[in-house]
mmCIF file with all atom_site columns, C-alpha atoms in Angstrom:
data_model
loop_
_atom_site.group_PDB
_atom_site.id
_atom_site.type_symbol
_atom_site.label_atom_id
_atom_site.label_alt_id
_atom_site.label_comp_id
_atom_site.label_asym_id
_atom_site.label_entity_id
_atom_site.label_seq_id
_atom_site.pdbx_PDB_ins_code
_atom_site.Cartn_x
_atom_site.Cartn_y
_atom_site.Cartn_z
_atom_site.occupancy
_atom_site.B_iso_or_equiv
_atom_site.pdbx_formal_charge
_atom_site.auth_seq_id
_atom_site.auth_comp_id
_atom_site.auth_asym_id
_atom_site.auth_atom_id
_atom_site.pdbx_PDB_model_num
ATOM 1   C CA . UNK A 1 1   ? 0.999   -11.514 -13.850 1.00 46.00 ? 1   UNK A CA 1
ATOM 2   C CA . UNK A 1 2   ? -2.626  -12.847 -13.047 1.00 43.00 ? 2   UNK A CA 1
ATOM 3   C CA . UNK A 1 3   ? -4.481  -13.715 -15.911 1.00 44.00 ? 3   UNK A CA 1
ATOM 4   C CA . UNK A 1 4   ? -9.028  -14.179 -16.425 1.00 39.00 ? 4   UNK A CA 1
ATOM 5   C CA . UNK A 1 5   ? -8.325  -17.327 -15.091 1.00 36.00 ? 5   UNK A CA 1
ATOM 6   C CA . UNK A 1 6   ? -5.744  -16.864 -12.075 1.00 39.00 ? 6   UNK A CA 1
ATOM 7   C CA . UNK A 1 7   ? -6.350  -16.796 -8.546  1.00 38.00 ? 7   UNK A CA 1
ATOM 8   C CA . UNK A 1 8   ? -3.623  -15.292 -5.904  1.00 40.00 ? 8   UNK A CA 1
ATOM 9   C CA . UNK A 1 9   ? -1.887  -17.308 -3.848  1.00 40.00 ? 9   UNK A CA 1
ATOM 10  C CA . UNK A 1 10  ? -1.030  -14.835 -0.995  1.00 44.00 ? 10  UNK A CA 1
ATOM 11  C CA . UNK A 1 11  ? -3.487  -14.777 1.995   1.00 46.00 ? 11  UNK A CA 1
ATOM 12  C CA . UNK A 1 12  ? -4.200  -11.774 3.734   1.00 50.00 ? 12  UNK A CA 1
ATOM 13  C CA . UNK A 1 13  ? -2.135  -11.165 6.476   1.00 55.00 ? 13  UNK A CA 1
ATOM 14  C CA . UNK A 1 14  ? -3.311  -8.801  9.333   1.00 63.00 ? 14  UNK A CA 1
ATOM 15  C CA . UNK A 1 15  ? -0.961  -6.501  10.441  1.00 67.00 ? 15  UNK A CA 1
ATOM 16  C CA . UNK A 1 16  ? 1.735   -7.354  13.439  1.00 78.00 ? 16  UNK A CA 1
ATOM 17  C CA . UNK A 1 17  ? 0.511   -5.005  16.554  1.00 88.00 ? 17  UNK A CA 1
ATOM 18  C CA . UNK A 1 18  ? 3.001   -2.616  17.427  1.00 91.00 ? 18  UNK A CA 1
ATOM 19  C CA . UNK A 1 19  ? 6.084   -3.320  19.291  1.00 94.00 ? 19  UNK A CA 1
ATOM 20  C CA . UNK A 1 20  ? 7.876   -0.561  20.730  1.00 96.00 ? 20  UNK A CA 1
ATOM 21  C CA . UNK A 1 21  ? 11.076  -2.936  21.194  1.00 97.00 ? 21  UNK A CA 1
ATOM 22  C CA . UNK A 1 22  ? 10.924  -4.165  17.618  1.00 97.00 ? 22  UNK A CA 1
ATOM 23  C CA . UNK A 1 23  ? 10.718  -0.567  16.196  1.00 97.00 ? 23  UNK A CA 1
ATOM 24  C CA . UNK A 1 24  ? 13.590  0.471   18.534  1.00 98.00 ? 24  UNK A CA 1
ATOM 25  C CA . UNK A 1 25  ? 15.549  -2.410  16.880  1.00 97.00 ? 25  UNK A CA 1
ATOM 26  C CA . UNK A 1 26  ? 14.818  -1.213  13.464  1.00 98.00 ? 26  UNK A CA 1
ATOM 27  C CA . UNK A 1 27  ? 15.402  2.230   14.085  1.00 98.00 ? 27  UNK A CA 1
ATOM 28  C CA . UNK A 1 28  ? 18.525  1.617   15.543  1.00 98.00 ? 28  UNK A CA 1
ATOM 29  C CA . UNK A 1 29  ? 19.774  -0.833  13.021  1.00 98.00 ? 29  UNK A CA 1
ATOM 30  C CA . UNK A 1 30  ? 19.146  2.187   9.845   1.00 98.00 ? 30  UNK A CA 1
ATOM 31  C CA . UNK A 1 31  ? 19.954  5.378   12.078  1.00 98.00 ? 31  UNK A CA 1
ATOM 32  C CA . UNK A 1 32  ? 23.797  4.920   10.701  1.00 96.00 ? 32  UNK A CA 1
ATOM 33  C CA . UNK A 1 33  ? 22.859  5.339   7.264   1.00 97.00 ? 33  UNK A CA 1
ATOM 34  C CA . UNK A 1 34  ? 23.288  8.574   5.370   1.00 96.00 ? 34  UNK A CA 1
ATOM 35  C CA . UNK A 1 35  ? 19.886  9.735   4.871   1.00 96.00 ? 35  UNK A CA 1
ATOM 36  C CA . UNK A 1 36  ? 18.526  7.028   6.911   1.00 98.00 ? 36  UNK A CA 1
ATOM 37  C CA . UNK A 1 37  ? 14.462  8.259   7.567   1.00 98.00 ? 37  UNK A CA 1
ATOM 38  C CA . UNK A 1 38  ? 13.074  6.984   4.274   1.00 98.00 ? 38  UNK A CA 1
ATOM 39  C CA . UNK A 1 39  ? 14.637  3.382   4.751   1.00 98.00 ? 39  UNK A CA 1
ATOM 40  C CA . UNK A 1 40  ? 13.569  3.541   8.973   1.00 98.00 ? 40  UNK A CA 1
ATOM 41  C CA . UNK A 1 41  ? 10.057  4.714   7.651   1.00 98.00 ? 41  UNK A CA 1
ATOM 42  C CA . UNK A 1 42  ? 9.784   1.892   5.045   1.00 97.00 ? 42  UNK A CA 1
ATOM 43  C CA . UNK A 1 43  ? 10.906  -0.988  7.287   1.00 97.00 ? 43  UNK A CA 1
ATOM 44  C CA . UNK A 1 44  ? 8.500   -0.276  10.031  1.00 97.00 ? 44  UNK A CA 1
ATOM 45  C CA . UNK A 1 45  ? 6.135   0.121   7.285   1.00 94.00 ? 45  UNK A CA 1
ATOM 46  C CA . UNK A 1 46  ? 7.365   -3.507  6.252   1.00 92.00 ? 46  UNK A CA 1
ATOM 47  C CA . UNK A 1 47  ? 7.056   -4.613  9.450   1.00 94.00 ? 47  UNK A CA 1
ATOM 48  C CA . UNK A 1 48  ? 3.676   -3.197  11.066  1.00 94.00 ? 48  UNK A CA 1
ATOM 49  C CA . UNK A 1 49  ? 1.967   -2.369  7.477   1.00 91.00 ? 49  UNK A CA 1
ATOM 50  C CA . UNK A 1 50  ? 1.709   1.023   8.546   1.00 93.00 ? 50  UNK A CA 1
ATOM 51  C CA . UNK A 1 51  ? 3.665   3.843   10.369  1.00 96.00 ? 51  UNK A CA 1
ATOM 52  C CA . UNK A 1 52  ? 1.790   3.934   13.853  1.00 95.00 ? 52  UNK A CA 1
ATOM 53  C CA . UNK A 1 53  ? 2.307   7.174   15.331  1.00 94.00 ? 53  UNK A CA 1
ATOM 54  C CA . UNK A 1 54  ? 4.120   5.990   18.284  1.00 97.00 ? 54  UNK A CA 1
ATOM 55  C CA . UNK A 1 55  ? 6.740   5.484   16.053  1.00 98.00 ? 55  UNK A CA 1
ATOM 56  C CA . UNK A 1 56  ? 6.861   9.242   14.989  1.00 98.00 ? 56  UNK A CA 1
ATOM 57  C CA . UNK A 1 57  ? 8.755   10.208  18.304  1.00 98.00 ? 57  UNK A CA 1
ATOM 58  C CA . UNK A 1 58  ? 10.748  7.070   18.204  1.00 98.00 ? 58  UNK A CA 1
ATOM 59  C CA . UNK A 1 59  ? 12.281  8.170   15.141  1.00 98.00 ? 59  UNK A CA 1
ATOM 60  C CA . UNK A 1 60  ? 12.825  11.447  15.420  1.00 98.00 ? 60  UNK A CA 1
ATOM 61  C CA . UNK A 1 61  ? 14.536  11.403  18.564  1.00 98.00 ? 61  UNK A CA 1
ATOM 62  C CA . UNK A 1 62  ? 17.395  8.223   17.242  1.00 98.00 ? 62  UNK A CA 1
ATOM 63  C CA . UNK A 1 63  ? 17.852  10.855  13.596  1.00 98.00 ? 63  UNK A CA 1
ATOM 64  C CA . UNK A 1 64  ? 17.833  14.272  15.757  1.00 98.00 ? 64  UNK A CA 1
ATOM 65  C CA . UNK A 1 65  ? 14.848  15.681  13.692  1.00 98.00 ? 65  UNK A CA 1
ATOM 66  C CA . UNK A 1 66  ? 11.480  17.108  15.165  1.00 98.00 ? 66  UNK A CA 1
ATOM 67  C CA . UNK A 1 67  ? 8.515   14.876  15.287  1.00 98.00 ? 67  UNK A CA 1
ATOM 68  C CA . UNK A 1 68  ? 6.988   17.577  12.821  1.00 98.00 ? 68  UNK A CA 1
ATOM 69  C CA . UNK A 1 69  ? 9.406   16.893  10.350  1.00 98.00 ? 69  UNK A CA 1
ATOM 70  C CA . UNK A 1 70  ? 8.616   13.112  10.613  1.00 98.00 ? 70  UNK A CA 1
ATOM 71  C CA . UNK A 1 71  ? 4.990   13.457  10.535  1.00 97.00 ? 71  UNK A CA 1
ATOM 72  C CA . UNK A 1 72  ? 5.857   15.801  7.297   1.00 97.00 ? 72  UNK A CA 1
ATOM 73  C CA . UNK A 1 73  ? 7.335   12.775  5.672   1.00 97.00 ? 73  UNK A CA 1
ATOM 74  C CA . UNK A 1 74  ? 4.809   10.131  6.150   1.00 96.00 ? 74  UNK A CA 1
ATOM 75  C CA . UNK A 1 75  ? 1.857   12.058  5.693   1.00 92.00 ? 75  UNK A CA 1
ATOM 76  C CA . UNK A 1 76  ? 3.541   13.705  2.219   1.00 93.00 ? 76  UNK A CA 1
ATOM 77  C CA . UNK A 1 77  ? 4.419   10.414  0.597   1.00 90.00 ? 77  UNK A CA 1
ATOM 78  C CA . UNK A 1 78  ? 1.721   8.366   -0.637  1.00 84.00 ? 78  UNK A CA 1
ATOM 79  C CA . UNK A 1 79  ? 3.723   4.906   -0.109  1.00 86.00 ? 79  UNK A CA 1
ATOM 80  C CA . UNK A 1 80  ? 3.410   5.456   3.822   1.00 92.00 ? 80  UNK A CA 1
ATOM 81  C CA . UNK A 1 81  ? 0.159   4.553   5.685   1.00 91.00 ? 81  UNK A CA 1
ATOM 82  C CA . UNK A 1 82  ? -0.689  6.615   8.870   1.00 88.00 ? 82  UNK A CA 1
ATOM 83  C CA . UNK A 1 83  ? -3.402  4.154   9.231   1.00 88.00 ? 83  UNK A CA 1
ATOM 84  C CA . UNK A 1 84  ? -3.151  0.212   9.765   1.00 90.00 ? 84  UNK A CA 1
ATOM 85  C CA . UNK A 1 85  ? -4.076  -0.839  5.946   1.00 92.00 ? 85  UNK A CA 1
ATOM 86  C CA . UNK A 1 86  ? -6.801  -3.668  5.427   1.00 92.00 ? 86  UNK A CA 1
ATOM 87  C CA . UNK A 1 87  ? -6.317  -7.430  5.410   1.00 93.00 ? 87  UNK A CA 1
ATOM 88  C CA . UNK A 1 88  ? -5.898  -7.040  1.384   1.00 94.00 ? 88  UNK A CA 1
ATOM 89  C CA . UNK A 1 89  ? -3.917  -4.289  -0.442  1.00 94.00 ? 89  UNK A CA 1
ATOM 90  C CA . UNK A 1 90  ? -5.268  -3.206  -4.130  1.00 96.00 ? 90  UNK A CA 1
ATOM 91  C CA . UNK A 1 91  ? -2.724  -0.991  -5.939  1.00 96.00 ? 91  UNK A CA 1
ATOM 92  C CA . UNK A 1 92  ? -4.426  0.180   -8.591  1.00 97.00 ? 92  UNK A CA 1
ATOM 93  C CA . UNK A 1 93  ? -2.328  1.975   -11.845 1.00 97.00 ? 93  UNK A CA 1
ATOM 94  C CA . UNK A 1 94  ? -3.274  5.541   -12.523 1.00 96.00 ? 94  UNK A CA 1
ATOM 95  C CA . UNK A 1 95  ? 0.177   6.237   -14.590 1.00 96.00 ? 95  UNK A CA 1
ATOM 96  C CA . UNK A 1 96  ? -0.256  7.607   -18.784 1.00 96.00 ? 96  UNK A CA 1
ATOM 97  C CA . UNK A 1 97  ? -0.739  4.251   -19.944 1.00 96.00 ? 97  UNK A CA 1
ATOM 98  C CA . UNK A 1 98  ? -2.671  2.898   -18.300 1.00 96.00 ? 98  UNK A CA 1
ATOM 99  C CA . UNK A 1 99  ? -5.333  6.046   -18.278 1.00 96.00 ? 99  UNK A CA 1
ATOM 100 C CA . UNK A 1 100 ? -5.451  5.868   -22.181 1.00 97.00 ? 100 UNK A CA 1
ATOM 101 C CA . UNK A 1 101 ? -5.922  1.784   -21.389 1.00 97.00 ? 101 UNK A CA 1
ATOM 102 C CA . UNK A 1 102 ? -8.989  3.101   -19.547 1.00 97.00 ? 102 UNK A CA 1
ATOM 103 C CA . UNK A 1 103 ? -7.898  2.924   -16.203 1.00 97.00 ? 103 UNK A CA 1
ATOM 104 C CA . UNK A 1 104 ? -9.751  5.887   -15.092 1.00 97.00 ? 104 UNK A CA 1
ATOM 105 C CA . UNK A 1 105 ? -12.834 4.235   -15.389 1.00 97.00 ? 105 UNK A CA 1
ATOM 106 C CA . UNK A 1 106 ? -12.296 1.214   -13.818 1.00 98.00 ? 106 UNK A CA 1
ATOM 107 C CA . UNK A 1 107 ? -11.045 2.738   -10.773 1.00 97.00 ? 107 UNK A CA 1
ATOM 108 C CA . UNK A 1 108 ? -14.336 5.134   -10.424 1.00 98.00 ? 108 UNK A CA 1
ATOM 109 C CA . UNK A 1 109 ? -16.183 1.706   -11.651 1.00 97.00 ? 109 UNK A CA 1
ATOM 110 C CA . UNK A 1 110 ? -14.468 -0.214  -8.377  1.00 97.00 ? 110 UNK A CA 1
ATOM 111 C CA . UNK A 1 111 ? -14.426 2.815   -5.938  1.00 97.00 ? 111 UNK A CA 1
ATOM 112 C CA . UNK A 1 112 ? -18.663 2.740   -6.941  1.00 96.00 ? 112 UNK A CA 1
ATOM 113 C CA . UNK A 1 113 ? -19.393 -0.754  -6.639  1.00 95.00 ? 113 UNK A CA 1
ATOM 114 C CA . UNK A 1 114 ? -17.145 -1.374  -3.388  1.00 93.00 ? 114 UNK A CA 1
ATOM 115 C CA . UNK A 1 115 ? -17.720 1.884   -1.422  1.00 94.00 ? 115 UNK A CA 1
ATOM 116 C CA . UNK A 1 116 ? -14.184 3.063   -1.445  1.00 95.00 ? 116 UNK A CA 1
ATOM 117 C CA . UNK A 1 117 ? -12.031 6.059   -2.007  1.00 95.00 ? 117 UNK A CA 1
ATOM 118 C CA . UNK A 1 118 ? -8.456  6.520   -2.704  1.00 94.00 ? 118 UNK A CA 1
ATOM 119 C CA . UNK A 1 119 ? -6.410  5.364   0.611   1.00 92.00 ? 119 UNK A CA 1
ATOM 120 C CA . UNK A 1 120 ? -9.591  3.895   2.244   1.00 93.00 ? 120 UNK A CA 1
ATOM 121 C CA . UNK A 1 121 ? -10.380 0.541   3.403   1.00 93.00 ? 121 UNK A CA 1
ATOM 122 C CA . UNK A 1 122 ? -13.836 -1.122  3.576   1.00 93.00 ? 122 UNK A CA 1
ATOM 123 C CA . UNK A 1 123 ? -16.123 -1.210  6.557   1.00 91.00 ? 123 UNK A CA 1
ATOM 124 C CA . UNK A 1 124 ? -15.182 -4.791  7.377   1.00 92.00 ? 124 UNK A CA 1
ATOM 125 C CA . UNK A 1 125 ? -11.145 -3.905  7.416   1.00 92.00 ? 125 UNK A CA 1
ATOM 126 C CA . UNK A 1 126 ? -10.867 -6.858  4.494   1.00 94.00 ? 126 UNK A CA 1
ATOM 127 C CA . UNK A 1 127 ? -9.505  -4.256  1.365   1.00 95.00 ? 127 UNK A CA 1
ATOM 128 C CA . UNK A 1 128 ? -7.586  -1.167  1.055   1.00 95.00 ? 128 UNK A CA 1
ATOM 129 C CA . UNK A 1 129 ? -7.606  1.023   -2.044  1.00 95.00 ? 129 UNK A CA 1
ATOM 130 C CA . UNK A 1 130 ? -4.658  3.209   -2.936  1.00 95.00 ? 130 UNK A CA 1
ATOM 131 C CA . UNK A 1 131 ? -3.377  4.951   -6.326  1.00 95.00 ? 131 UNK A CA 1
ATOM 132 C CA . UNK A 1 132 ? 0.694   4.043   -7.816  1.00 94.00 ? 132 UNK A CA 1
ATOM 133 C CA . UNK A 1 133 ? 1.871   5.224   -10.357 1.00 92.00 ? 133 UNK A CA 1
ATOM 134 C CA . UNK A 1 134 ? 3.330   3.173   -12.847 1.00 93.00 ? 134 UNK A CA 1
ATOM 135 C CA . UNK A 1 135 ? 3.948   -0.198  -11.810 1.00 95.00 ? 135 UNK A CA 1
ATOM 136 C CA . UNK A 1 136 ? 6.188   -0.797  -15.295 1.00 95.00 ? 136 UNK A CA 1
ATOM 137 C CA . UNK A 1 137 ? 3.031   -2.806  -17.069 1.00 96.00 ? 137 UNK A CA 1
ATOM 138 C CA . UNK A 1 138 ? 2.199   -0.425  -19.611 1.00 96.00 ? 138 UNK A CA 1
ATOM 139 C CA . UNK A 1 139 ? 2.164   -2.904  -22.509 1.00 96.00 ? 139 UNK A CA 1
ATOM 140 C CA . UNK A 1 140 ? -0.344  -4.705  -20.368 1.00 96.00 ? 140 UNK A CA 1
ATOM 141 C CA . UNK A 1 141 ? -2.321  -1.889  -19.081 1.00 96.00 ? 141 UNK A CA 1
ATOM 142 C CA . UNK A 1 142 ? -4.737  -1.201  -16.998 1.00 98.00 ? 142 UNK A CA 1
ATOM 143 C CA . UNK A 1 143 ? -2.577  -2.695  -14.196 1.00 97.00 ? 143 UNK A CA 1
ATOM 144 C CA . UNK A 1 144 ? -2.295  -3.092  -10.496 1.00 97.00 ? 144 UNK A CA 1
ATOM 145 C CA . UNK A 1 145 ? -1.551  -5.285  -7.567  1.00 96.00 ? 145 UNK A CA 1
ATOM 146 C CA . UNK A 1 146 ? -2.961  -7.112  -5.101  1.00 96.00 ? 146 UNK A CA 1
ATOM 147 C CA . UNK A 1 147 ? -1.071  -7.704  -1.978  1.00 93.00 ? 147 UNK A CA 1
ATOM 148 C CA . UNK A 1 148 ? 1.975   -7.230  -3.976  1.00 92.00 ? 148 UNK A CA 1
ATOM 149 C CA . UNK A 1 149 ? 0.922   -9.881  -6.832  1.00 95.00 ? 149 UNK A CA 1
ATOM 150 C CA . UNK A 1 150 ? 0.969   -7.467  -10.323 1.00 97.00 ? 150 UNK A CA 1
ATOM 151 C CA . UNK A 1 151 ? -2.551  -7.893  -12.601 1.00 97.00 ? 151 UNK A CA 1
ATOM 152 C CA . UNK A 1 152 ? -2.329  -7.038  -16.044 1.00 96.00 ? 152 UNK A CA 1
ATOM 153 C CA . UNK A 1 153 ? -5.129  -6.099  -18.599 1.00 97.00 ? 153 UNK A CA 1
ATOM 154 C CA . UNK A 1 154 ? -8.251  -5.389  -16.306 1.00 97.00 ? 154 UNK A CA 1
ATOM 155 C CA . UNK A 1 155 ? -11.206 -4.869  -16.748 1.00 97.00 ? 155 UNK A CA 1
ATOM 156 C CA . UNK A 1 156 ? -14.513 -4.675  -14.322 1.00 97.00 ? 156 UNK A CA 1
ATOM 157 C CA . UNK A 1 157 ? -15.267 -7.717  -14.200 1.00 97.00 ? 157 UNK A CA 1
ATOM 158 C CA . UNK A 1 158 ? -11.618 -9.614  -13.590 1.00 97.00 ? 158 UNK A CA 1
ATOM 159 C CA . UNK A 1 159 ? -10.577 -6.994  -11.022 1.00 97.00 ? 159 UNK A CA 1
ATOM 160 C CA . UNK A 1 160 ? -14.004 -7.682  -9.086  1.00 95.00 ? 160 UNK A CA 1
ATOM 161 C CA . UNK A 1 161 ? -13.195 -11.455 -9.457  1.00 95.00 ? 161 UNK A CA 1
ATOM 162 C CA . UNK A 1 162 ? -9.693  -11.476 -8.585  1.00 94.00 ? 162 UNK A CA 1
ATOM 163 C CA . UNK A 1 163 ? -10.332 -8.941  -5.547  1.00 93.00 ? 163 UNK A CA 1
ATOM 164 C CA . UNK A 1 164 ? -13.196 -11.236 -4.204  1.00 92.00 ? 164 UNK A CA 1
ATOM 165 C CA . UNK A 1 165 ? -11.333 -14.406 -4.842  1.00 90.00 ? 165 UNK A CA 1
ATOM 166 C CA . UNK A 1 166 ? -8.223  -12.915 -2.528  1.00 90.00 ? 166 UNK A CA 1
ATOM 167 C CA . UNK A 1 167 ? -11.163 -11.996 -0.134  1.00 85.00 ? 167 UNK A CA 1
ATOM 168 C CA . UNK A 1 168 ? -13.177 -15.665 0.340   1.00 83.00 ? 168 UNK A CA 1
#
């Protein structure tokens, strides 16, 4: 967990384009498995960072569902992106304990002072917002992560630091 004085190690990494080939590979590699769309949907999502669209058809076809049915899936659970996500990812905690921690506010604070909503990414394609909940941090709430690195007892101004540190 990053601490006031931490700084992340991970550099951004801009997502692989998409590979019609690869996703083939992947899809075909997971079709076997009983109840195999949510592990297809969250390896290309591992792979590309998102789940392009092309991929929709891809998948439906090799699991014998309609691409509606696909769609249905990504667009319903928040851990899928329709969207290509920006360079950095900030998963910010909106779970019980970390509300009464004060979470609340320094979401609204960060969404303010950064131009963001929940699920969008700024103008320059360098951060993406979204909402988890629960990350398993409650005794050090608020929490969240940053490109998959958890931070622990936030406040304004060590989120802003930590997010513009990743960012430089």
């Amino acid at each position: 967990m990053q601490g006031p004085s931490a700084t992340l190690s991970h550099p951004a990494v801009a997502a692989p384009p998409w590979d019609e080939a690869l996703a083939a590979g992947i899809i075909r590699e997971l079709a076997g498995l009983e109840g195999a769309l949510l592990p297809i949907l969250h390896a290309l999502q591992e792979r590309f960072g998102w789940v392009p669209r092309e991929a929709v058809p891809l998948v439906a076809e090799a699991l014998n569902l309609s691409r509606a049915e696909v769609h249905g899936v990504v667009t319903f659970y928040h851990d899928f992106r329709a969207s290509p996500p920006g360079r950095h990812v900030l998963k910010l905690c909106r779970a019980e304990a970390c509300q009464a921690m004060g979470a609340e506010a320094l979401a609204e604070g960060f969404m303010r002072r950064h131009g963001l909503a929940w699920h969008g990414t700024t103008g320059d394609g360098g951060l993406t917002l979204e909402p988890v909940f629960c990350l398993g941090l409650c005794a050090c709430a608020p929490a969240a992560l940053l490109d998959g690195e958890p931070l622990a007892r936030l406040d304004d101004a060590l989120l802003d630091g930590l997010v513009e540190g990743a960012r430089a």
